[in-house]
Short mmCIF file of C-alpha atoms in Angstrom, two decimals:
data_model
loop_
_atom_site.label_atom_id
_atom_site.label_comp_id
_atom_site.label_asym_id
_atom_site.label_seq_id
_atom_site.Cartn_x
_atom_site.Cartn_y
_atom_site.Cartn_z
CA MET L 746 -9.36 66.81 6.47
CA ASN L 747 -6.82 69.59 6.88
CA PHE L 748 -6.14 71.46 10.13
CA GLY L 749 -2.88 72.97 8.85
CA TYR L 750 -4.34 76.42 8.12
CA LEU L 751 -6.02 76.56 11.53
CA ALA L 752 -2.69 75.63 13.14
CA GLU L 753 -1.05 78.54 11.31
CA LEU L 754 -3.70 80.89 12.72
CA ALA L 755 -3.01 79.65 16.25
CA SER L 756 -0.23 82.21 16.65
CA GLY L 757 -2.91 84.90 16.92
CA ALA L 758 -4.93 82.96 19.49
CA THR L 759 -4.95 82.63 23.25
CA THR L 760 -4.45 79.12 24.61
CA LEU L 761 -7.23 78.39 27.08
CA GLN L 762 -6.28 74.86 28.01
CA ARG L 763 -3.66 72.31 27.16
CA VAL L 764 -5.28 69.04 26.17
CA THR L 765 -4.02 65.52 26.85
CA SER L 766 -5.30 62.16 25.72
CA GLY L 767 -6.90 61.80 29.14
CA ASP L 768 -9.05 64.82 28.35
CA THR L 769 -10.18 63.49 24.99
CA ASP L 770 -10.43 59.70 25.28
CA ALA L 771 -14.17 60.02 25.92
CA PHE L 772 -14.62 61.66 22.51
CA ILE L 773 -12.98 58.95 20.41
CA GLY L 774 -15.40 58.09 17.62
CA ARG L 775 -17.42 61.27 18.13
CA VAL L 776 -14.97 63.66 16.44
CA PRO L 777 -12.44 63.24 13.61
CA ASP L 778 -9.01 61.90 14.53
CA GLU L 779 -7.49 65.00 12.91
CA LEU L 780 -9.30 67.22 15.40
CA MET L 781 -8.06 65.08 18.28
CA SER L 782 -4.50 65.54 17.03
CA PHE L 783 -5.03 69.29 16.71
CA TRP L 784 -6.27 69.47 20.31
CA HIS L 785 -3.24 67.55 21.57
CA GLN L 786 -0.80 69.74 19.65
CA ASN L 787 -2.41 73.16 20.07
CA GLY L 788 -4.86 72.94 22.95
CA LEU L 789 -8.16 74.78 23.13
CA LEU L 790 -7.85 78.23 21.55
CA PHE L 791 -9.66 81.56 21.68
CA PHE L 792 -9.32 83.83 18.64
CA PRO L 793 -9.99 87.40 19.88
CA ALA L 794 -10.49 89.06 16.47
CA SER L 795 -13.27 86.68 15.46
CA ALA L 796 -14.41 85.84 19.03
CA LEU L 797 -14.27 82.13 18.14
CA THR L 798 -13.55 79.61 20.89
CA LEU L 799 -12.57 75.98 20.36
CA CYS L 800 -14.14 73.75 22.99
CA LEU L 801 -14.41 70.15 24.08
CA PRO L 802 -17.79 68.53 23.44
CA ASP L 803 -18.66 67.95 27.10
CA LEU L 804 -19.24 71.70 27.53
CA TYR L 805 -22.40 71.39 25.43
CA ASP L 806 -23.38 67.78 26.10
CA PRO L 807 -26.04 68.42 28.81
CA HIS L 808 -27.57 71.21 26.72
CA LEU L 809 -27.72 69.09 23.58
CA GLU L 810 -29.14 66.10 25.44
CA HIS L 811 -32.05 68.18 26.70
CA LEU L 812 -32.50 69.92 23.35
CA MET L 813 -32.51 66.80 21.19
CA SER L 814 -34.71 64.81 23.54
CA VAL L 815 -37.67 66.27 21.62
CA VAL L 816 -36.33 65.35 18.16
CA PRO L 817 -37.05 61.72 17.16
CA ASP L 818 -34.54 61.69 14.30
CA LEU L 819 -31.52 62.97 16.21
CA HIS L 820 -29.48 61.59 19.10
CA ALA L 821 -27.32 63.92 21.16
CA GLY L 822 -24.59 61.29 21.50
CA ASP L 823 -24.01 61.48 17.75
CA PHE L 824 -23.12 65.19 17.98
CA ALA L 825 -20.10 67.00 19.35
CA ALA L 826 -19.78 70.74 19.85
CA VAL L 827 -16.29 71.79 18.77
CA ALA L 828 -16.44 75.61 18.61
CA TYR L 829 -18.68 78.61 19.28
CA ASP L 830 -18.52 82.36 18.73
CA CYS L 831 -19.62 85.28 20.87
CA PHE L 832 -23.16 85.23 19.44
CA GLY L 833 -23.63 81.58 20.36
CA THR L 834 -23.18 80.25 16.83
CA THR L 835 -22.00 76.72 17.54
CA TYR L 836 -20.25 74.26 15.25
CA LEU L 837 -21.48 70.69 15.75
CA TRP L 838 -19.84 67.62 14.26
CA GLN L 839 -22.13 64.64 13.60
CA LYS L 840 -20.61 61.16 13.56
CA THR L 841 -22.00 60.65 10.06
CA GLY L 842 -19.52 63.26 8.84
CA HIS L 843 -22.04 66.08 8.62
CA LEU L 844 -21.45 69.59 9.92
CA TRP L 845 -24.31 71.35 11.68
CA ILE L 846 -24.64 74.93 12.89
CA TYR L 847 -26.62 75.52 16.06
CA ASP L 848 -27.75 79.04 16.94
CA LEU L 849 -27.86 79.11 20.72
CA GLN L 850 -29.90 82.32 20.66
CA THR L 851 -32.75 81.34 18.33
CA GLY L 852 -32.77 77.55 18.47
CA LEU L 853 -31.98 77.05 14.78
CA LEU L 854 -30.19 73.74 14.13
CA ASP L 855 -29.11 73.57 10.51
CA ASN L 856 -27.48 70.71 8.61
CA GLN L 857 -24.85 72.61 6.63
CA THR L 858 -23.69 69.52 4.75
CA ALA L 859 -27.18 68.70 3.49
CA ARG L 860 -27.75 72.32 2.55
CA ARG L 861 -24.48 72.43 0.61
CA GLN L 862 -25.49 69.32 -1.30
CA LEU L 863 -28.97 70.66 -1.96
CA ASP L 864 -27.62 73.94 -3.37
CA ALA L 865 -24.95 72.26 -5.49
CA VAL L 866 -26.58 72.58 -8.91
CA PRO L 867 -27.86 76.06 -9.80
CA ASP L 868 -31.08 76.58 -11.73
CA ASP L 869 -29.15 78.12 -14.64
CA LEU L 870 -26.39 75.59 -15.15
CA ALA L 871 -25.63 76.87 -18.66
CA GLN L 872 -24.94 80.36 -17.31
CA LEU L 873 -22.53 78.95 -14.74
CA TYR L 874 -20.49 77.29 -17.48
CA ALA L 875 -20.66 80.45 -19.60
CA ASP L 876 -19.41 82.61 -16.73
CA ALA L 877 -16.52 80.18 -16.23
CA GLY L 878 -15.65 80.34 -19.93
CA VAL L 879 -16.05 76.58 -20.27
CA GLU L 880 -18.17 74.80 -22.86
CA MET L 881 -21.04 72.97 -21.21
CA PRO L 882 -21.04 69.23 -22.00
CA LEU L 883 -24.18 67.79 -23.50
CA GLN L 884 -24.33 65.09 -20.84
CA GLY L 885 -23.20 64.98 -17.23
CA ALA L 886 -22.85 68.74 -16.87
CA GLU L 887 -23.89 68.58 -13.25
CA GLU L 888 -21.49 65.77 -12.28
CA PRO L 889 -18.49 67.97 -11.29
CA LEU L 890 -20.76 70.04 -9.05
CA LEU L 891 -22.30 66.96 -7.48
CA ALA L 892 -18.87 65.49 -6.83
CA LEU L 893 -17.82 68.70 -5.09
CA ALA L 894 -21.06 68.85 -3.11
CA ASN L 895 -20.66 65.25 -1.93
CA ALA L 896 -17.02 65.65 -0.93
CA PRO L 897 -16.33 64.96 2.75
CA GLU L 898 -16.61 67.91 5.11
CA ASP L 899 -13.29 69.56 5.94
CA LEU L 900 -13.84 70.65 9.53
CA GLY L 901 -10.37 72.16 9.84
CA ASN L 902 -10.85 74.53 6.92
CA THR L 903 -14.37 75.40 8.08
CA LEU L 904 -13.08 76.52 11.46
CA ALA L 905 -10.17 78.38 9.86
CA ASN L 906 -12.56 80.23 7.58
CA ALA L 907 -14.69 81.17 10.59
CA VAL L 908 -11.57 82.77 12.08
CA VAL L 909 -10.44 84.76 9.06
CA GLU L 910 -13.86 85.74 7.71
CA SER L 911 -15.10 87.05 11.07
CA VAL L 912 -18.63 85.75 10.53
CA ILE L 913 -19.70 87.63 13.67
CA ASN L 914 -19.90 90.75 11.52
CA GLY L 915 -22.89 89.20 9.78
CA HIS L 916 -25.04 90.06 12.81
CA LEU L 917 -26.56 93.45 11.92
CA ASP L 918 -28.74 96.05 13.57
CA ALA L 919 -31.92 97.41 11.98
CA ASP L 920 -29.83 99.82 9.85
CA GLY L 921 -27.55 97.08 8.51
CA VAL L 922 -24.61 98.05 10.74
CA PRO L 923 -22.64 95.21 12.41
CA LEU L 924 -23.69 94.69 16.01
CA PHE L 925 -20.36 93.32 17.23
CA PRO L 926 -18.41 96.62 17.44
CA GLN L 927 -21.42 98.33 19.01
CA LEU L 928 -21.67 95.63 21.66
CA VAL L 929 -17.95 95.78 22.35
CA GLU L 930 -18.19 99.54 22.79
CA ARG L 931 -21.02 99.11 25.29
CA PHE L 932 -19.87 96.04 27.21
CA GLY L 933 -16.14 95.92 26.55
CA PRO L 934 -14.11 93.34 24.60
CA VAL L 935 -15.21 89.73 24.61
CA GLN L 936 -12.95 87.56 26.72
CA GLU L 937 -12.56 83.81 26.53
CA GLY L 938 -15.69 81.98 27.63
CA GLN L 939 -17.96 85.00 27.11
CA VAL L 940 -20.89 85.54 24.75
CA PHE L 941 -23.42 88.23 23.98
CA ALA L 942 -26.70 86.63 25.03
CA LEU L 943 -30.12 87.75 23.88
CA ILE L 944 -32.42 88.87 26.68
CA HIS L 945 -35.12 89.92 24.21
CA PRO L 946 -35.12 87.17 21.54
CA ASP L 947 -37.84 88.87 19.51
CA ASN L 948 -35.53 91.78 18.65
CA ARG L 949 -32.08 90.44 17.90
CA HIS L 950 -31.20 93.51 15.75
CA ASP L 951 -31.18 95.91 18.74
CA ILE L 952 -28.10 96.21 20.97
CA ASN L 953 -30.44 96.80 23.91
CA SER L 954 -31.56 93.19 23.53
CA TYR L 955 -28.16 91.81 24.59
CA GLU L 956 -26.10 91.31 27.68
CA LYS L 957 -22.61 89.92 28.09
CA THR L 958 -22.43 86.69 30.05
CA THR L 959 -20.52 83.41 30.18
CA ILE L 960 -21.09 80.52 27.82
CA SER L 961 -21.86 78.35 30.85
CA ASP L 962 -24.69 80.70 31.81
CA ALA L 963 -25.96 80.93 28.22
CA LEU L 964 -26.14 77.14 28.02
CA THR L 965 -28.60 77.08 30.93
CA ARG L 966 -31.07 79.14 28.90
CA TRP L 967 -33.42 77.50 26.43
CA PRO L 968 -34.91 78.75 23.20
CA PHE L 969 -38.69 78.55 23.09
CA GLN L 970 -38.52 76.32 20.05
CA LEU L 971 -35.99 74.22 18.19
CA MET L 972 -36.03 74.61 14.42
CA VAL L 973 -34.28 71.65 12.82
CA SER L 974 -33.29 71.18 9.20
CA ILE L 975 -33.66 67.44 8.53
CA GLN L 976 -32.06 65.72 5.56
CA ARG L 977 -34.23 63.34 3.55
CA ALA L 978 -33.32 61.22 0.55
CA GLY L 979 -34.60 62.69 -2.68
CA GLY L 980 -33.25 61.79 -6.11
CA ASN L 981 -29.60 62.58 -6.74
CA LEU L 982 -29.50 65.08 -3.90
CA PRO L 983 -30.98 65.14 -0.41
CA GLU L 984 -33.92 67.34 0.40
CA VAL L 985 -33.95 69.52 3.50
CA GLU L 986 -37.10 70.25 5.44
CA THR L 987 -37.46 72.33 8.59
CA ARG L 988 -39.31 70.94 11.58
CA ILE L 989 -40.23 72.91 14.69
CA TYR L 990 -40.29 71.45 18.20
CA ASP L 991 -41.30 73.05 21.49
CA ILE L 992 -38.54 72.93 24.11
CA PRO L 993 -39.50 72.02 27.69
CA GLU L 994 -37.91 73.98 30.52
CA GLY L 995 -34.67 72.52 31.75
#
């Protein structure tokens, strides 16, 4: 697991909090040791250009405990929130080594690791080899792809990519125009600890459906339902199914 690239990007970030071992001892075993070292060396950071904030897990713990109380297969203590962006897209680390994405606005909880493994082998494997200019072996053609798919998650590079790729620009209005600059124009720049929260969840493509608030306030709001992608064993690769749970009021 490599946090070197994220450390290089830290020069463009705002330090929100210096972190000591006393701040993180409670998270030993819940997050990778490499992330603990990054916290101690760099602190908690806010990246203004991508509106990504690195956080300690206890910020989300009460929210996740309530949320996952309705999911028999998942236990909140196995998850740790490590970062979120201004749309409430949250990066969760599971002790099993899986990376999950939780959408605070819609209640979608997606196992990114299982999905990566599931999508590893394309339907047209021969075309993939042809496009790469490599002769397809008669046996074991899928093995390199499976090995890559089953490689351990690199949380450091995932967070670094979230910074440089500005995934917030993937949130579009009804005309396909990024919402982020429109929301900044209306509400002003996003500061540390702030998010654009949906006040009309049924129309997330309309800037009139948002308000700017704090992450602490956003975490007191509950989606109507939690949609969870659950990994199941299935042949060489896991299968992913989506289950829907009603969320009780907090």
